[in-house]
mmCIF file of C-alpha atoms in Angstrom:
data_model
loop_
_atom_site.group_PDB
_atom_site.id
_atom_site.type_symbol
_atom_site.label_atom_id
_atom_site.label_comp_id
_atom_site.label_asym_id
_atom_site.label_seq_id
_atom_site.Cartn_x
_atom_site.Cartn_y
_atom_site.Cartn_z
ATOM 1 C CA MET A 1 19.685 -40.275 -15.863
ATOM 2 C CA LEU A 2 20.159 -37.076 -13.698
ATOM 3 C CA SER A 3 23.051 -37.117 -11.390
ATOM 4 C CA ASN A 4 22.729 -36.294 -7.734
ATOM 5 C CA VAL A 5 24.320 -32.672 -8.642
ATOM 6 C CA SER A 6 21.628 -32.440 -11.218
ATOM 7 C CA LEU A 7 18.644 -33.141 -9.270
ATOM 8 C CA LEU A 8 19.964 -30.996 -6.479
ATOM 9 C CA ALA A 9 20.274 -28.101 -8.832
ATOM 10 C CA PHE A 10 16.961 -28.554 -10.528
ATOM 11 C CA ALA A 11 15.349 -29.031 -7.027
ATOM 12 C CA LEU A 12 16.961 -25.295 -5.749
ATOM 13 C CA CYS A 13 15.919 -23.682 -9.430
ATOM 14 C CA CYS A 14 12.264 -24.774 -8.671
ATOM 15 C CA ALA A 15 12.503 -23.636 -4.783
ATOM 16 C CA SER A 16 13.758 -20.339 -5.847
ATOM 17 C CA VAL A 17 10.875 -19.990 -8.609
ATOM 18 C CA SER A 18 8.310 -21.176 -6.393
ATOM 19 C CA LEU A 19 9.635 -18.584 -3.682
ATOM 20 C CA ALA A 20 9.659 -15.739 -5.931
ATOM 21 C CA PHE A 21 5.873 -16.261 -6.679
ATOM 22 C CA ALA A 22 5.353 -16.599 -3.445
ATOM 23 C CA GLN A 23 6.476 -13.221 -2.283
ATOM 24 C CA ALA A 24 3.996 -10.789 -1.012
ATOM 25 C CA PRO A 25 2.916 -8.272 -3.972
ATOM 26 C CA ILE A 26 4.744 -4.839 -3.764
ATOM 27 C CA ARG A 27 1.458 -3.401 -5.613
ATOM 28 C CA PRO A 28 -1.886 -4.407 -4.492
ATOM 29 C CA ASP A 29 -4.339 -6.457 -6.611
ATOM 30 C CA LEU A 30 -6.347 -3.879 -8.263
ATOM 31 C CA LEU A 31 -9.426 -5.914 -8.741
ATOM 32 C CA ARG A 32 -9.295 -6.570 -4.913
ATOM 33 C CA THR A 33 -8.067 -3.086 -4.108
ATOM 34 C CA PRO A 34 -8.858 -0.644 -6.449
ATOM 35 C CA GLY A 35 -8.769 2.108 -3.935
ATOM 36 C CA VAL A 36 -11.442 4.308 -2.560
ATOM 37 C CA ILE A 37 -12.157 7.718 -1.439
ATOM 38 C CA ASN A 38 -13.508 9.295 1.354
ATOM 39 C CA PRO A 39 -16.500 11.209 0.175
ATOM 40 C CA SER A 40 -16.312 13.950 2.973
ATOM 41 C CA VAL A 41 -12.811 14.817 1.254
ATOM 42 C CA ALA A 42 -12.854 17.093 -1.924
ATOM 43 C CA GLN A 43 -10.619 19.414 -3.317
ATOM 44 C CA SER A 44 -12.991 22.440 -2.071
ATOM 45 C CA ASN A 45 -12.464 21.530 1.609
ATOM 46 C CA ILE A 46 -8.757 20.174 1.714
ATOM 47 C CA TYR A 47 -8.074 22.835 4.237
ATOM 48 C CA GLU A 48 -10.690 21.861 6.501
ATOM 49 C CA THR A 49 -9.965 18.212 6.375
ATOM 50 C CA ILE A 50 -6.398 16.372 4.865
ATOM 51 C CA CYS A 51 -4.282 19.587 5.251
ATOM 52 C CA VAL A 52 -5.161 20.162 8.919
ATOM 53 C CA HIS A 53 -2.305 18.824 11.311
ATOM 54 C CA GLY A 54 -3.718 15.471 13.076
ATOM 55 C CA TRP A 55 -6.791 15.202 10.729
ATOM 56 C CA THR A 56 -5.989 11.713 9.735
ATOM 57 C CA ARG A 57 -6.042 10.646 13.519
ATOM 58 C CA THR A 58 -10.061 11.783 13.554
ATOM 59 C CA VAL A 59 -10.618 9.324 10.680
ATOM 60 C CA ARG A 60 -8.190 6.686 11.081
ATOM 61 C CA PRO A 61 -9.933 3.119 11.841
ATOM 62 C CA PRO A 62 -9.240 0.979 14.991
ATOM 63 C CA GLU A 63 -6.162 -1.293 15.138
ATOM 64 C CA GLU A 64 -8.489 -4.093 15.815
ATOM 65 C CA TYR A 65 -10.591 -3.723 12.283
ATOM 66 C CA THR A 66 -7.323 -3.370 10.281
ATOM 67 C CA TYR A 67 -5.402 -6.311 12.222
ATOM 68 C CA ARG A 68 -8.418 -8.496 11.473
ATOM 69 C CA LEU A 69 -8.829 -7.484 7.576
ATOM 70 C CA LYS A 70 -5.119 -8.250 7.893
ATOM 71 C CA ARG A 71 -5.243 -11.338 8.916
ATOM 72 C CA GLU A 72 -8.560 -12.428 6.780
ATOM 73 C CA GLN A 73 -6.350 -10.851 3.550
ATOM 74 C CA LEU A 74 -3.418 -12.638 4.024
ATOM 75 C CA ARG A 75 -5.199 -15.969 4.192
ATOM 76 C CA GLU A 76 -7.935 -15.621 1.622
ATOM 77 C CA TRP A 77 -4.956 -14.056 -1.319
ATOM 78 C CA GLY A 78 -2.933 -16.634 -1.046
ATOM 79 C CA TYR A 79 0.544 -14.900 0.787
ATOM 80 C CA ALA A 80 3.185 -17.770 1.587
ATOM 81 C CA ASP A 81 3.802 -15.660 4.659
ATOM 82 C CA LEU A 82 0.925 -15.180 7.037
ATOM 83 C CA GLU A 83 3.132 -13.509 9.759
ATOM 84 C CA THR A 84 1.044 -10.018 10.454
ATOM 85 C CA ARG A 85 4.094 -8.277 11.804
ATOM 86 C CA ASP A 86 5.836 -8.502 8.244
ATOM 87 C CA TYR A 87 3.008 -6.281 6.925
ATOM 88 C CA GLU A 88 1.236 -2.792 7.196
ATOM 89 C CA GLU A 89 -2.294 -2.927 6.542
ATOM 90 C CA ASP A 90 -1.873 0.019 4.035
ATOM 91 C CA HIS A 91 -4.439 2.389 2.444
ATOM 92 C CA LEU A 92 -3.719 2.361 -1.320
ATOM 93 C CA ILE A 93 -5.128 5.885 -1.457
ATOM 94 C CA PRO A 94 -3.999 7.170 1.820
ATOM 95 C CA LEU A 95 -5.977 9.059 4.457
ATOM 96 C CA GLU A 96 -3.762 12.284 4.182
ATOM 97 C CA LEU A 97 -5.311 12.050 0.431
ATOM 98 C CA GLY A 98 -8.639 11.738 1.143
ATOM 99 C CA GLY A 99 -8.500 7.678 0.828
ATOM 100 C CA SER A 100 -11.704 5.590 2.427
ATOM 101 C CA PRO A 101 -10.503 4.851 6.304
ATOM 102 C CA THR A 102 -12.456 1.598 6.189
ATOM 103 C CA SER A 103 -13.108 0.144 2.509
ATOM 104 C CA PRO A 104 -11.527 -3.200 2.192
ATOM 105 C CA GLN A 105 -11.301 -2.103 -1.173
ATOM 106 C CA ASN A 106 -8.823 0.851 0.085
ATOM 107 C CA LEU A 107 -6.975 -1.380 2.375
ATOM 108 C CA TRP A 108 -4.459 -4.451 1.751
ATOM 109 C CA PRO A 109 -1.377 -6.073 3.598
ATOM 110 C CA GLU A 110 1.631 -4.211 2.386
ATOM 111 C CA PRO A 111 5.215 -5.720 2.913
ATOM 112 C CA TRP A 112 7.577 -4.219 5.225
ATOM 113 C CA ASP A 113 10.539 -5.345 3.472
ATOM 114 C CA GLY A 114 12.246 -5.584 -0.015
ATOM 115 C CA PRO A 115 13.186 -2.402 -2.225
ATOM 116 C CA TRP A 116 9.329 -1.259 -2.747
ATOM 117 C CA ASN A 117 7.810 -1.748 0.909
ATOM 118 C CA ALA A 118 5.485 0.191 2.997
ATOM 119 C CA TYR A 119 8.218 2.683 4.209
ATOM 120 C CA VAL A 120 8.912 3.694 0.640
ATOM 121 C CA LYS A 121 5.094 4.380 -0.071
ATOM 122 C CA ASP A 122 4.844 6.443 3.142
ATOM 123 C CA ARG A 123 7.556 9.098 1.590
ATOM 124 C CA LEU A 124 5.262 9.185 -1.545
ATOM 125 C CA GLU A 125 1.973 9.470 0.754
ATOM 126 C CA ASN A 126 3.908 12.275 2.430
ATOM 127 C CA TYR A 127 5.129 14.043 -0.581
ATOM 128 C CA LEU A 128 1.919 13.962 -2.451
ATOM 129 C CA HIS A 129 0.211 15.249 0.798
ATOM 130 C CA GLU A 130 2.485 18.369 0.927
ATOM 131 C CA GLN A 131 1.931 18.887 -2.727
ATOM 132 C CA VAL A 132 -1.909 18.840 -2.536
ATOM 133 C CA CYS A 133 -1.807 21.330 0.423
ATOM 134 C CA ALA A 134 0.616 23.819 -1.370
ATOM 135 C CA GLY A 135 -1.554 23.660 -4.383
ATOM 136 C CA ARG A 136 0.720 22.324 -6.503
ATOM 137 C CA VAL A 137 -0.983 19.231 -7.305
ATOM 138 C CA PRO A 138 -4.763 18.674 -7.401
ATOM 139 C CA LEU A 139 -6.377 16.245 -5.032
ATOM 140 C CA GLU A 140 -8.115 13.914 -7.680
ATOM 141 C CA GLU A 141 -4.731 13.824 -9.523
ATOM 142 C CA ALA A 142 -2.863 12.957 -6.748
ATOM 143 C CA GLN A 143 -5.509 9.953 -5.706
ATOM 144 C CA ARG A 144 -5.702 8.669 -9.428
ATOM 145 C CA GLU A 145 -1.813 8.059 -9.667
ATOM 146 C CA ILE A 146 -1.294 7.014 -6.305
ATOM 147 C CA ALA A 147 -4.271 4.745 -6.953
ATOM 148 C CA ALA A 148 -3.171 3.419 -10.440
ATOM 149 C CA ASP A 149 0.168 2.474 -9.825
ATOM 150 C CA TRP A 150 1.863 3.777 -6.452
ATOM 151 C CA ILE A 151 5.517 2.781 -7.585
ATOM 152 C CA GLU A 152 5.563 4.719 -10.983
ATOM 153 C CA THR A 153 4.000 7.672 -9.340
ATOM 154 C CA TYR A 154 6.744 7.326 -6.933
ATOM 155 C CA ARG A 155 9.406 7.194 -10.206
ATOM 156 C CA LYS A 156 7.519 10.223 -11.701
ATOM 157 C CA HIS A 157 7.702 12.474 -8.534
ATOM 158 C CA LEU A 158 10.934 11.157 -6.416
ATOM 159 C CA GLY A 159 12.877 8.925 -8.747
ATOM 160 C CA GLU A 160 14.205 5.733 -7.528
ATOM 161 C CA PRO A 161 14.189 5.093 -3.801
#
């Protein structure tokens, strides 16, 4: 027969395991969000598109669209935390690397909290944008790497956050 202390320890253990599985993913589900590119952006026109200061403002979707999509995804994908303020509706392939502005297959609710969060991914996006516009990394390579695994791409280029 289990003592009250044993039962309490077991309950706490189960709660912590459940909490761990309920956390928002730090990587998108690649079946739902494989990443989609903007067909208007190519290596041949980066100096007229993504490398022009302020260009992303011209293609960024309205906040109403991304907010509605974020609410739907949080609910449909089974996130435990449904507070929209806890997430950025992020482009897996960022706009500054020629990602699709509106495809749900390029957008996912990325947490603001945790060691691998939206702020960390933003640093990688800025770095890759600089590398592409400086001609040090081909656009398709940057798109492919960030879509495949943004955390490994971060580690490859920038180390640990």
